[in-house]
PDB file of N, CA and C in Angstrom:
ATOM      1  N   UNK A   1     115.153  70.735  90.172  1.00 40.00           N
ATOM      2  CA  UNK A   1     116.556  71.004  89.884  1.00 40.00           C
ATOM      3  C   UNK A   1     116.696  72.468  89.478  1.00 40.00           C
ATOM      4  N   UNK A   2     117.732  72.836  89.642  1.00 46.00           N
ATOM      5  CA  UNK A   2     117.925  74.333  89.610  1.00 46.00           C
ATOM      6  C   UNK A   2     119.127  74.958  88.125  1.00 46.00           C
ATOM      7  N   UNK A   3     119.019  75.656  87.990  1.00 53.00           N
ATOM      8  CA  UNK A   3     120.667  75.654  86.670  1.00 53.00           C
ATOM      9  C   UNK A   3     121.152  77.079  86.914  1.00 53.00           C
ATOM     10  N   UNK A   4     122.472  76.561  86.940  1.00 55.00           N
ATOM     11  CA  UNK A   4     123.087  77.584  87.297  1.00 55.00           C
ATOM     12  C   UNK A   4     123.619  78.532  85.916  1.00 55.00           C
ATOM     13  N   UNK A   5     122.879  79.709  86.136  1.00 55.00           N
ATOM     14  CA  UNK A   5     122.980  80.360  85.089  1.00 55.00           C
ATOM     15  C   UNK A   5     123.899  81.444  84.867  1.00 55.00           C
ATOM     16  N   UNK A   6     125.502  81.254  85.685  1.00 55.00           N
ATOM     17  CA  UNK A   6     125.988  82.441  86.095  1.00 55.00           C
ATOM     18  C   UNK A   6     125.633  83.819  86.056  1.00 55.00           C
ATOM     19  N   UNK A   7     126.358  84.892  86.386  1.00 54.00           N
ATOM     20  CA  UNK A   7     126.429  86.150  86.274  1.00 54.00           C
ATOM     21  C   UNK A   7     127.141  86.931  85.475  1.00 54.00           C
ATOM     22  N   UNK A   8     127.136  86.758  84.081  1.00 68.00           N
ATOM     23  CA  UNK A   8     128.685  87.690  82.761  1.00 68.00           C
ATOM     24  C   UNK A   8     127.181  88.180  82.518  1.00 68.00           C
ATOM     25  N   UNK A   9     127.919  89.220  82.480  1.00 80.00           N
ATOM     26  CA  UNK A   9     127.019  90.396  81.145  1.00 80.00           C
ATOM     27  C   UNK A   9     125.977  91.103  82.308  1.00 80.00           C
ATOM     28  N   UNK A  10     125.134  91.743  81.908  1.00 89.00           N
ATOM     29  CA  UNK A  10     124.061  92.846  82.165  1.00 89.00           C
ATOM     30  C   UNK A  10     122.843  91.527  82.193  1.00 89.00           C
ATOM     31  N   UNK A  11     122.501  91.432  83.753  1.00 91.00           N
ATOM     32  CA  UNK A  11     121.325  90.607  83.781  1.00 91.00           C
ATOM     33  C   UNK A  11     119.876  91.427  84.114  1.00 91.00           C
ATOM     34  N   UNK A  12     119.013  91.569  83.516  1.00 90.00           N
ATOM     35  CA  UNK A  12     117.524  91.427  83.804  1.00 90.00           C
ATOM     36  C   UNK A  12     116.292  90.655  84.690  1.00 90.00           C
ATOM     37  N   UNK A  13     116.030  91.355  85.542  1.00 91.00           N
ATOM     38  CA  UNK A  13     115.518  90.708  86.608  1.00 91.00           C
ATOM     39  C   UNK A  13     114.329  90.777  86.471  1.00 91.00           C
ATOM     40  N   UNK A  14     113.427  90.297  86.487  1.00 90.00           N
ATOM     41  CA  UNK A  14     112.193  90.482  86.541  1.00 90.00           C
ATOM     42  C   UNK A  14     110.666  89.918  87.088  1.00 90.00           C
ATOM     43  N   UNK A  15     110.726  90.332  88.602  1.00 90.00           N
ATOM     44  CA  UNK A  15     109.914  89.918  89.799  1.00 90.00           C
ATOM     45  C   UNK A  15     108.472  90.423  89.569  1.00 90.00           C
ATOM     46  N   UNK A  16     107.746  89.259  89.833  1.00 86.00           N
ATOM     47  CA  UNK A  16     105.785  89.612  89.280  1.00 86.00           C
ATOM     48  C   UNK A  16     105.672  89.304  90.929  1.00 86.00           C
ATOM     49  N   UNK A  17     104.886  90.245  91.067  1.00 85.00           N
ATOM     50  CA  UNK A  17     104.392  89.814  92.680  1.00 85.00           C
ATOM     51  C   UNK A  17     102.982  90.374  92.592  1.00 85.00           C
ATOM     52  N   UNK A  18     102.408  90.539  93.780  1.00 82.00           N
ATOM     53  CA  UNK A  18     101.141  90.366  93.736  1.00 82.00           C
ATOM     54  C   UNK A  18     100.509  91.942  93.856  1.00 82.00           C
ATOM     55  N   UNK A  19      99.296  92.788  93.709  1.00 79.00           N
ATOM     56  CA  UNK A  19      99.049  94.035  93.793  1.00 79.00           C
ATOM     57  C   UNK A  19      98.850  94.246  95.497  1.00 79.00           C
ATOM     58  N   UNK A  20      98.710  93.295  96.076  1.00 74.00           N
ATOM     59  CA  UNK A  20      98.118  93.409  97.323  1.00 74.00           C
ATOM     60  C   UNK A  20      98.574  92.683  98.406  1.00 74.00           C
ATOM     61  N   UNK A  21      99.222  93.128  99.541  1.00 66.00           N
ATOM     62  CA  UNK A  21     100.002  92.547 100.877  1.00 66.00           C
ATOM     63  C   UNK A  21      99.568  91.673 101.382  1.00 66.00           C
ATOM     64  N   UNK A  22      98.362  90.761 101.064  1.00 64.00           N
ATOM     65  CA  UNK A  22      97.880  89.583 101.620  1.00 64.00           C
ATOM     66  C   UNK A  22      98.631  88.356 101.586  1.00 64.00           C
ATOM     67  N   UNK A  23     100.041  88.416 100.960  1.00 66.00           N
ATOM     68  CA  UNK A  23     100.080  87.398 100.295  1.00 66.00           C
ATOM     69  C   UNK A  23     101.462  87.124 100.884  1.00 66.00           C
ATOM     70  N   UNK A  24     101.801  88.042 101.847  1.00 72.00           N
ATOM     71  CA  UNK A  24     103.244  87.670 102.885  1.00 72.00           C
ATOM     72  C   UNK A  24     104.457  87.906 102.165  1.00 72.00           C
ATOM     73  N   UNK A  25     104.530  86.450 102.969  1.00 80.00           N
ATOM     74  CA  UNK A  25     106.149  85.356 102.226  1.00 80.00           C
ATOM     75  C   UNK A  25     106.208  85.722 100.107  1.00 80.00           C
ATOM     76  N   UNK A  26     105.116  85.348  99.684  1.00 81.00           N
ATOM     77  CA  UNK A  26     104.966  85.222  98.761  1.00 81.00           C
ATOM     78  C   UNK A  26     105.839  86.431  97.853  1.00 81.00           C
ATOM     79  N   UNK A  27     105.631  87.675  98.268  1.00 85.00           N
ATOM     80  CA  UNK A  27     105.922  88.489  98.222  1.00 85.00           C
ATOM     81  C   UNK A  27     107.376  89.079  98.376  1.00 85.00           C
ATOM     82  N   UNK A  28     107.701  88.790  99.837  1.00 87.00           N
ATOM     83  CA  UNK A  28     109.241  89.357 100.676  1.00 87.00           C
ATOM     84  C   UNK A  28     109.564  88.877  99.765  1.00 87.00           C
ATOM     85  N   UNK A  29     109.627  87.092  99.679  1.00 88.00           N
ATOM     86  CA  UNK A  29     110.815  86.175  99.624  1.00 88.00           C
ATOM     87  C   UNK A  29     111.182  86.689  97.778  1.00 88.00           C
ATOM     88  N   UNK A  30     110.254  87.183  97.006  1.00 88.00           N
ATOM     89  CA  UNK A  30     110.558  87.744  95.423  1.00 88.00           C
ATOM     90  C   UNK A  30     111.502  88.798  95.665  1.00 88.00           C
ATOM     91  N   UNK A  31     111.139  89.874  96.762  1.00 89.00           N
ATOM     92  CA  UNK A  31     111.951  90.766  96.541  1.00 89.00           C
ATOM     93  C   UNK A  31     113.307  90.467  97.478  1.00 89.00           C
ATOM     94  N   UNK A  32     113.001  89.815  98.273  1.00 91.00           N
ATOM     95  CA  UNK A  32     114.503  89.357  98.910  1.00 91.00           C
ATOM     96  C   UNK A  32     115.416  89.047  97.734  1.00 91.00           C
ATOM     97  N   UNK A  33     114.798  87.728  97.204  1.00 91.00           N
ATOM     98  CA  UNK A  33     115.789  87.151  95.874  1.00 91.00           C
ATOM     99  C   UNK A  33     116.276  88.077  95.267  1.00 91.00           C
ATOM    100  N   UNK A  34     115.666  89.328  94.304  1.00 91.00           N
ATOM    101  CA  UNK A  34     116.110  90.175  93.551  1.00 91.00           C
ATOM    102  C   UNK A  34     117.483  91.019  94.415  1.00 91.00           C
ATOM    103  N   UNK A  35     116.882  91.430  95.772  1.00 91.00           N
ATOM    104  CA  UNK A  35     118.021  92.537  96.445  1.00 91.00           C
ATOM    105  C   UNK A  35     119.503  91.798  97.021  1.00 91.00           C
ATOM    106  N   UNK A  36     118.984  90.684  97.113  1.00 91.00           N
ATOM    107  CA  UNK A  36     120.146  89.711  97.164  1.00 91.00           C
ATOM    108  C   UNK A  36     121.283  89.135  95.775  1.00 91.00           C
ATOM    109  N   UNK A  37     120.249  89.455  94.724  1.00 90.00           N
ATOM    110  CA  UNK A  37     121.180  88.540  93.462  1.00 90.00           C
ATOM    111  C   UNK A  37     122.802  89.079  93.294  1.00 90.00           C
ATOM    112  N   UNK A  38     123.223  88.292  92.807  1.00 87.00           N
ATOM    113  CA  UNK A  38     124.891  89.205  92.645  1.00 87.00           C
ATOM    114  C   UNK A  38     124.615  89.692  91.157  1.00 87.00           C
ATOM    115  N   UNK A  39     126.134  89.821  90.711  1.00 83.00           N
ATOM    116  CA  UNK A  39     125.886  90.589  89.602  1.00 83.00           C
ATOM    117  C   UNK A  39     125.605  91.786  89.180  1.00 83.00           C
ATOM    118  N   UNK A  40     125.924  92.502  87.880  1.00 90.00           N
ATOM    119  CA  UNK A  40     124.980  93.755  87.375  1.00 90.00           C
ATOM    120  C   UNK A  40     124.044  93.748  86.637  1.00 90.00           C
ATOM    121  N   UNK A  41     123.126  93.507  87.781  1.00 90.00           N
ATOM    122  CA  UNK A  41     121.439  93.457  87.580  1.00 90.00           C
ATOM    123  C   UNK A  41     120.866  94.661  87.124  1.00 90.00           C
ATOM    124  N   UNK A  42     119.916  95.191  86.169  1.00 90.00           N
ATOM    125  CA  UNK A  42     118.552  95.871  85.810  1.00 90.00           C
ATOM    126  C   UNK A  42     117.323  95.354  86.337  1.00 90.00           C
ATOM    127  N   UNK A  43     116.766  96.160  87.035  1.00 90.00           N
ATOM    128  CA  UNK A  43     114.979  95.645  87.548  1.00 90.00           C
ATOM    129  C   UNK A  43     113.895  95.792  86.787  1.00 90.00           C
ATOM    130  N   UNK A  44     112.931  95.236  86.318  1.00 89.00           N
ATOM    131  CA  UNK A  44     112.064  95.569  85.700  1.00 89.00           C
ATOM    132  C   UNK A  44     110.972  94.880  86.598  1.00 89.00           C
ATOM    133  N   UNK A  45     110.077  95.681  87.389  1.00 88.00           N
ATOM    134  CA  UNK A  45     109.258  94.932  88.445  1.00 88.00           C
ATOM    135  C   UNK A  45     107.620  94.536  87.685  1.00 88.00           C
ATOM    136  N   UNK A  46     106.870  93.906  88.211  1.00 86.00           N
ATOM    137  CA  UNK A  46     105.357  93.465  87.721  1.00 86.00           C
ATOM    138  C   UNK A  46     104.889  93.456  89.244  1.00 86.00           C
ATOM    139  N   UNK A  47     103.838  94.581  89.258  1.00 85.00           N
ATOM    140  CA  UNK A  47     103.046  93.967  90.409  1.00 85.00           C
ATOM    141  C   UNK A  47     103.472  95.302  91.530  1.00 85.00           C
ATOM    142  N   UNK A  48     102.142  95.526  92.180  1.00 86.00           N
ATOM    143  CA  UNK A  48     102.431  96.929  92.944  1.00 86.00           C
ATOM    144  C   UNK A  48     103.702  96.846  94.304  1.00 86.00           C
ATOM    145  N   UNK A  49     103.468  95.286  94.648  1.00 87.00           N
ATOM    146  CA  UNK A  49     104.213  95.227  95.719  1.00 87.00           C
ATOM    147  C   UNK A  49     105.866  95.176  95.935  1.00 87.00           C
ATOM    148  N   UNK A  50     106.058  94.846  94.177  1.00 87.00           N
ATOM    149  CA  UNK A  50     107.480  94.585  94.087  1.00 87.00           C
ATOM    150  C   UNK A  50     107.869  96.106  93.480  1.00 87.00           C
ATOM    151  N   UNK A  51     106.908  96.956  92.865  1.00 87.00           N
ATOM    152  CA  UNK A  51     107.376  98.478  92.787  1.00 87.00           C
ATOM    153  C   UNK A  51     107.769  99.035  93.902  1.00 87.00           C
ATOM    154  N   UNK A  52     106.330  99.063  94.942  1.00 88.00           N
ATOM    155  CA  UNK A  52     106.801  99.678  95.788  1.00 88.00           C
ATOM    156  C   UNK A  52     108.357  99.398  96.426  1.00 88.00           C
ATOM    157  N   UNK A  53     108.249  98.123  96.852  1.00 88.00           N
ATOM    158  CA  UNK A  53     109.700  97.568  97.561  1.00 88.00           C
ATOM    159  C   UNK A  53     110.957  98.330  97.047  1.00 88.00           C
ATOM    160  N   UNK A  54     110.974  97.520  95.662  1.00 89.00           N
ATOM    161  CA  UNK A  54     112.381  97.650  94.670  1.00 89.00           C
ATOM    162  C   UNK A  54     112.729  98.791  94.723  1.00 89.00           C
ATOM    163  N   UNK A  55     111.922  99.791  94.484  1.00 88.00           N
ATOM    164  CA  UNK A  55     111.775 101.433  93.732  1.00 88.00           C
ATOM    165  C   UNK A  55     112.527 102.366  95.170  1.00 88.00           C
ATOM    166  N   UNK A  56     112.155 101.803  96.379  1.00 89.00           N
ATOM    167  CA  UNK A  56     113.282 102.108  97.610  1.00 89.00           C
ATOM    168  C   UNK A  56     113.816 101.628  97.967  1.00 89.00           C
ATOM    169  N   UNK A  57     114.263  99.958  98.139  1.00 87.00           N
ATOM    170  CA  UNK A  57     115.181  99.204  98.517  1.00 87.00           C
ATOM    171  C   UNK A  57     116.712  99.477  97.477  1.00 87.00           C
ATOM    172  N   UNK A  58     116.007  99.250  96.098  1.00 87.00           N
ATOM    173  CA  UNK A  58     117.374  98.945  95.248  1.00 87.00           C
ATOM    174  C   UNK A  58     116.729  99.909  94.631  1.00 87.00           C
ATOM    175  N   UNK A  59     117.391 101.454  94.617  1.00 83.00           N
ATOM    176  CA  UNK A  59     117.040 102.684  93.814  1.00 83.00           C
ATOM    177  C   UNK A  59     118.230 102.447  92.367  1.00 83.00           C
ATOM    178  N   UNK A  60     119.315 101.891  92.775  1.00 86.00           N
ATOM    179  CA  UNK A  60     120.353 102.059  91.997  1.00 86.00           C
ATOM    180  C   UNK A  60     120.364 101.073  90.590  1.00 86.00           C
ATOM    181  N   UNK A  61     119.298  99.724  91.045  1.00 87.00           N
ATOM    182  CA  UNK A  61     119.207  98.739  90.077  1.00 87.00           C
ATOM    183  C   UNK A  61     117.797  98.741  89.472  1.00 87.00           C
ATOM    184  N   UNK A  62     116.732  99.669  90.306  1.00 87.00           N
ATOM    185  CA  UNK A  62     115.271  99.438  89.985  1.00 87.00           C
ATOM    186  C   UNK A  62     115.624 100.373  88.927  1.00 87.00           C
ATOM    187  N   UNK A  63     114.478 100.469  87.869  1.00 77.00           N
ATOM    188  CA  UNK A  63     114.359 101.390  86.810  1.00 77.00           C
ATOM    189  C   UNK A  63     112.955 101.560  86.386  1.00 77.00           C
ATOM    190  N   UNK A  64     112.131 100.620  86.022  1.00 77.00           N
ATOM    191  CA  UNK A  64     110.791 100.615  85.770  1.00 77.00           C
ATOM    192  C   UNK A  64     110.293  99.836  86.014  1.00 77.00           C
ATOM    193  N   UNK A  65     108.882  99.588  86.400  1.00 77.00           N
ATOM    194  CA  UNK A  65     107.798  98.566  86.573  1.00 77.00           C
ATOM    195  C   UNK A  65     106.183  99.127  85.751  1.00 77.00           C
ATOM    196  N   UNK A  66     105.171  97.922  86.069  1.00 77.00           N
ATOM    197  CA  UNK A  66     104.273  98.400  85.716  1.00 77.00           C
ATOM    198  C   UNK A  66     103.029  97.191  86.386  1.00 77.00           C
ATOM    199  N   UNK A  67     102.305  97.947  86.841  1.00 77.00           N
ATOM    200  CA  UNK A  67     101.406  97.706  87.925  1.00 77.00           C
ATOM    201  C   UNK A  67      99.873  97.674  87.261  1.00 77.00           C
ATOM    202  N   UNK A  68      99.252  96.168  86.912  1.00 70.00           N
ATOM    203  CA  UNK A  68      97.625  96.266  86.407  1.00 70.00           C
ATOM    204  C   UNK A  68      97.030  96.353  87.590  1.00 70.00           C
ATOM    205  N   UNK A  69      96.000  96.722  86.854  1.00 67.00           N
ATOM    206  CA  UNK A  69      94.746  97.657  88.126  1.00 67.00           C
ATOM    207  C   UNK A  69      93.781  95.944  88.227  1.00 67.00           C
ATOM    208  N   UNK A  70      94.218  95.181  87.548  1.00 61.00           N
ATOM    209  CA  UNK A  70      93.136  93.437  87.512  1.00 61.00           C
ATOM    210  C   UNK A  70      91.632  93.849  87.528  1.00 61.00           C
ATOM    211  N   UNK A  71      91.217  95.111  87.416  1.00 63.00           N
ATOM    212  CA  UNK A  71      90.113  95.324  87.226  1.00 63.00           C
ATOM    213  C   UNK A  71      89.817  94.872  85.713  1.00 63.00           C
ATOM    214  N   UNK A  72      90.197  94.296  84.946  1.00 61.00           N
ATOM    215  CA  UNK A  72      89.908  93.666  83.530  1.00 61.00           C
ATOM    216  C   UNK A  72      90.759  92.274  83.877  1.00 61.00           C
ATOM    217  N   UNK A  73      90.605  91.273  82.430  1.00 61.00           N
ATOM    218  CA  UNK A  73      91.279  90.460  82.670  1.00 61.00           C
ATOM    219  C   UNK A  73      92.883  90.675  81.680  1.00 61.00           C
ATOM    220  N   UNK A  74      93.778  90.002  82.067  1.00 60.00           N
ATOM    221  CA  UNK A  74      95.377  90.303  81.107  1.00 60.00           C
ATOM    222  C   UNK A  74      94.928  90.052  80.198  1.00 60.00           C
ATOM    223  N   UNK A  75      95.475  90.794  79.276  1.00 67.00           N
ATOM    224  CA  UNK A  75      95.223  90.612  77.764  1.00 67.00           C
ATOM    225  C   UNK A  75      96.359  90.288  76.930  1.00 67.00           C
ATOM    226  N   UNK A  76      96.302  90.458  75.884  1.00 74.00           N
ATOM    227  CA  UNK A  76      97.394  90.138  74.707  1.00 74.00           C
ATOM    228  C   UNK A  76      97.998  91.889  74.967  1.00 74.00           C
ATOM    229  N   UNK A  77      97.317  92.551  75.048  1.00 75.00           N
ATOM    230  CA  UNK A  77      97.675  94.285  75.086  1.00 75.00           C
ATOM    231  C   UNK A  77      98.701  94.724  76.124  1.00 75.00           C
ATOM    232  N   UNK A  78      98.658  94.066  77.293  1.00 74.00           N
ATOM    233  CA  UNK A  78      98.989  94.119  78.218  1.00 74.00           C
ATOM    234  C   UNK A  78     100.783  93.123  78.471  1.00 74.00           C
ATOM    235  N   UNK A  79     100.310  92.031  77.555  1.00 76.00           N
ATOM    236  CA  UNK A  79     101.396  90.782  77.685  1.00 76.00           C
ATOM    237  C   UNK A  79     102.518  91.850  76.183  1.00 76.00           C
ATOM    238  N   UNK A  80     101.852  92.409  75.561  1.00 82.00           N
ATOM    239  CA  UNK A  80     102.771  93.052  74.582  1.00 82.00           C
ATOM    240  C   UNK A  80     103.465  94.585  74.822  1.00 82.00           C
ATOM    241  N   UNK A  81     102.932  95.206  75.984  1.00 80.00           N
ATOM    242  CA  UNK A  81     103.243  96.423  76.593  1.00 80.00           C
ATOM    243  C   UNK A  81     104.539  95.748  77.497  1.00 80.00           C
ATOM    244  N   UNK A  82     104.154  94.649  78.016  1.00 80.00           N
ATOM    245  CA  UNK A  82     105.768  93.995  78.906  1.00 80.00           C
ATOM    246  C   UNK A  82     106.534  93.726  77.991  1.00 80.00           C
ATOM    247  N   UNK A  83     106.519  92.731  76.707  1.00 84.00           N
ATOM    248  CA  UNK A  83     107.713  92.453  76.054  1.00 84.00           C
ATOM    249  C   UNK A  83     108.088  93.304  75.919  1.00 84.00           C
ATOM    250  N   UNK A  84     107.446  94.738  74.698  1.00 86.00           N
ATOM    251  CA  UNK A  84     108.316  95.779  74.372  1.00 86.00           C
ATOM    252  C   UNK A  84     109.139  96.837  75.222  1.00 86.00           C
ATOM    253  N   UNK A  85     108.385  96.914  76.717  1.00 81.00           N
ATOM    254  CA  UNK A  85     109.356  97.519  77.299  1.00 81.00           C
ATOM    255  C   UNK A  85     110.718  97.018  77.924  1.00 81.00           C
ATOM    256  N   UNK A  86     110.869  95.305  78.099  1.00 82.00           N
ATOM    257  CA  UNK A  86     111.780  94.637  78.277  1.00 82.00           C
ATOM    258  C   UNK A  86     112.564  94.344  77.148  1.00 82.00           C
ATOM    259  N   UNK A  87     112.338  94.302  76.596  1.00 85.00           N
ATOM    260  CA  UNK A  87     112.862  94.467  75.016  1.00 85.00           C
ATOM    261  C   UNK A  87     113.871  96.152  74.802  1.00 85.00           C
ATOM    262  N   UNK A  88     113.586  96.728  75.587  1.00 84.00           N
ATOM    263  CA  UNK A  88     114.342  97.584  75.509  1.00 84.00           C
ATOM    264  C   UNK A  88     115.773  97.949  76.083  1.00 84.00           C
ATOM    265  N   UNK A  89     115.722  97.280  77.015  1.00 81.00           N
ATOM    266  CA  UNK A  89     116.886  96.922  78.050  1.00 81.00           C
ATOM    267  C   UNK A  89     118.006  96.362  77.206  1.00 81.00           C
ATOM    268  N   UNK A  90     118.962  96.460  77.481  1.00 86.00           N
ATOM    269  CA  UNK A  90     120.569  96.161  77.139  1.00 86.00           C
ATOM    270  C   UNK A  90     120.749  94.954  78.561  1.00 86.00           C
ATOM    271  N   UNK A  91     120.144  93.847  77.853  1.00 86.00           N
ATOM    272  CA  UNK A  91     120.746  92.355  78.622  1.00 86.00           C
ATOM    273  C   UNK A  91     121.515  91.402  78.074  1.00 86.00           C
ATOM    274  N   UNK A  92     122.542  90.354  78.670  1.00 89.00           N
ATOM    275  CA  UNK A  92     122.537  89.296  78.038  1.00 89.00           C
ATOM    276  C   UNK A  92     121.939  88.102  78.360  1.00 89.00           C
ATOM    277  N   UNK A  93     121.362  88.433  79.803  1.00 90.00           N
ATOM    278  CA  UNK A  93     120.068  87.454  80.745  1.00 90.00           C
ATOM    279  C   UNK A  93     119.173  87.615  80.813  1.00 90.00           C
ATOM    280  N   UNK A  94     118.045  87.045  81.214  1.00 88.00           N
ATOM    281  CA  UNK A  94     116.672  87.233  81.905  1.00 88.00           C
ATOM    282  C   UNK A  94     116.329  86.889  83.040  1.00 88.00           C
ATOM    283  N   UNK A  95     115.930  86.885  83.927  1.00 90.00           N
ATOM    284  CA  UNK A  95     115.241  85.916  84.937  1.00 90.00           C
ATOM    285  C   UNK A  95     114.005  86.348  85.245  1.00 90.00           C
ATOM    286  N   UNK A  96     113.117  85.523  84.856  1.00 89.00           N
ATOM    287  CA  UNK A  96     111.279  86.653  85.942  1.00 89.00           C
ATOM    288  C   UNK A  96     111.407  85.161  87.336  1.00 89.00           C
ATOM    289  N   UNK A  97     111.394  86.035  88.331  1.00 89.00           N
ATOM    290  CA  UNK A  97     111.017  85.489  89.696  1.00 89.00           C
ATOM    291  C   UNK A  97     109.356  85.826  89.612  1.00 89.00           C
ATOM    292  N   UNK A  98     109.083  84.704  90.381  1.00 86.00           N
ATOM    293  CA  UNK A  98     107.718  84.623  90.701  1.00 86.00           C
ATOM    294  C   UNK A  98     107.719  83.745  91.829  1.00 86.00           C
ATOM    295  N   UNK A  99     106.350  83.444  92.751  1.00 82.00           N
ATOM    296  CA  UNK A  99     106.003  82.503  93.091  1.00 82.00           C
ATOM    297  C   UNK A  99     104.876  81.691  92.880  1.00 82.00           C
ATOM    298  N   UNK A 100     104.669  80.572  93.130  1.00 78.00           N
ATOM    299  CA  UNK A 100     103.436  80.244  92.708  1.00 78.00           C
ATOM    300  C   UNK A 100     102.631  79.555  94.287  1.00 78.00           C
ATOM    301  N   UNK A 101     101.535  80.092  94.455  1.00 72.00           N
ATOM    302  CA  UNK A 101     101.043  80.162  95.854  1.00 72.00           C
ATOM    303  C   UNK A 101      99.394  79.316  95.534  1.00 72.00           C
ATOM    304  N   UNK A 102      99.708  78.331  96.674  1.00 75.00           N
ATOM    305  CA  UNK A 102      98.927  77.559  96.435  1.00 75.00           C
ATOM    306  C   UNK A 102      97.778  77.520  98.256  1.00 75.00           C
ATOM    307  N   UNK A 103      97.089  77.676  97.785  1.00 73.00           N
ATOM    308  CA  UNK A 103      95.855  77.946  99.359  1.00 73.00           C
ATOM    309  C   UNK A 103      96.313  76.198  99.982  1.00 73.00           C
ATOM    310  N   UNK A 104      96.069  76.819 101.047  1.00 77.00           N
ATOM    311  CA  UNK A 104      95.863  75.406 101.809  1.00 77.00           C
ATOM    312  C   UNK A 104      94.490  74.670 101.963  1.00 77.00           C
ATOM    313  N   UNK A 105      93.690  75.327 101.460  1.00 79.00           N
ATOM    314  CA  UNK A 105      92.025  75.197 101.786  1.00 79.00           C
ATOM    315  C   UNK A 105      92.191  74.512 100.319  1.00 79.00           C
ATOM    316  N   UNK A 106      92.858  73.944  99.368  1.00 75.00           N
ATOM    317  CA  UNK A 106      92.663  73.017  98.039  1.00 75.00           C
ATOM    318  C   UNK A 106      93.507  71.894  98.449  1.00 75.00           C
ATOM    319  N   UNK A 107      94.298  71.982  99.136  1.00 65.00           N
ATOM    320  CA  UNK A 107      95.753  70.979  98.982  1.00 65.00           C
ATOM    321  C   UNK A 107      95.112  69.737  99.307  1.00 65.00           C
TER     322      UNK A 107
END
C-alpha cells in the first residue's frame, strides 16, 4: 500500500542509488521518480549514480550529495555526516527513494 503524502511545503528528496551502473533499472527508475515528482522539491542525492544524473538533469532542484568510496564498511560516522547535512535543509517532508534489488540467482 502506498500513502499519499501530498505536496504543501518544501519537500526533501532523497535518492540512494548505487556507486556503479551495473545495476540498470535499479538506478533510472530512482532518478526518474525524483525528476518526475511534483512539487517544490530539494535534492539531496546518496550514491555516485544519482549525483551524477541529478547534478545535470535537475540543476535547479539538485543541491548536494555525497558519494562512499564502500572501500570500508558504513559506519555510525558516515550515517551521522547524512543526518547533519539533511538536517540542514528547510523541509516540511522527507522522502529517501531507494530500491531494493534482489538477484535472481537467490529467488
Amino acid at each position: 500500500a502506498t500513502e499519499d503524502i501530498g505536496t504543501d511545503g518544501k519537500i526533501l528528496l532523497v535518492p540512494i542509488t548505487s556507486n556503479r551502473g551495473s545495476c540498470g533499472a535499479l538506478n533510472v527508475n530512482c532518478v526518474k521518480y525524483v525528476t518526475t515528482h511534483p512539487g517544490d522539491v530539494e535534492i539531496f542525492a546518496v550514491g555516485k549514480k544519482a549525483n551524477d544524473s541529478l547534478s545535470r538533469i535537475a540543476v535547479d532542484k539538485y543541491h548536494r550529495g555525497v558519494i562512499n568510496n564502500m572501500k570500508a564498511a558504513q559506519s555510525f560516522f558516515f550515517a551521522s555526516y547524512l543526518v547533519e547535512h539533511i538536517n540542514s535543509y528547510d523541509w516540511n517532508q522527507m522522502q529517501v527513494i531507494f530500491n531494493r534489488y534482489i538477484s535472481a540467482g537467490v529467488q
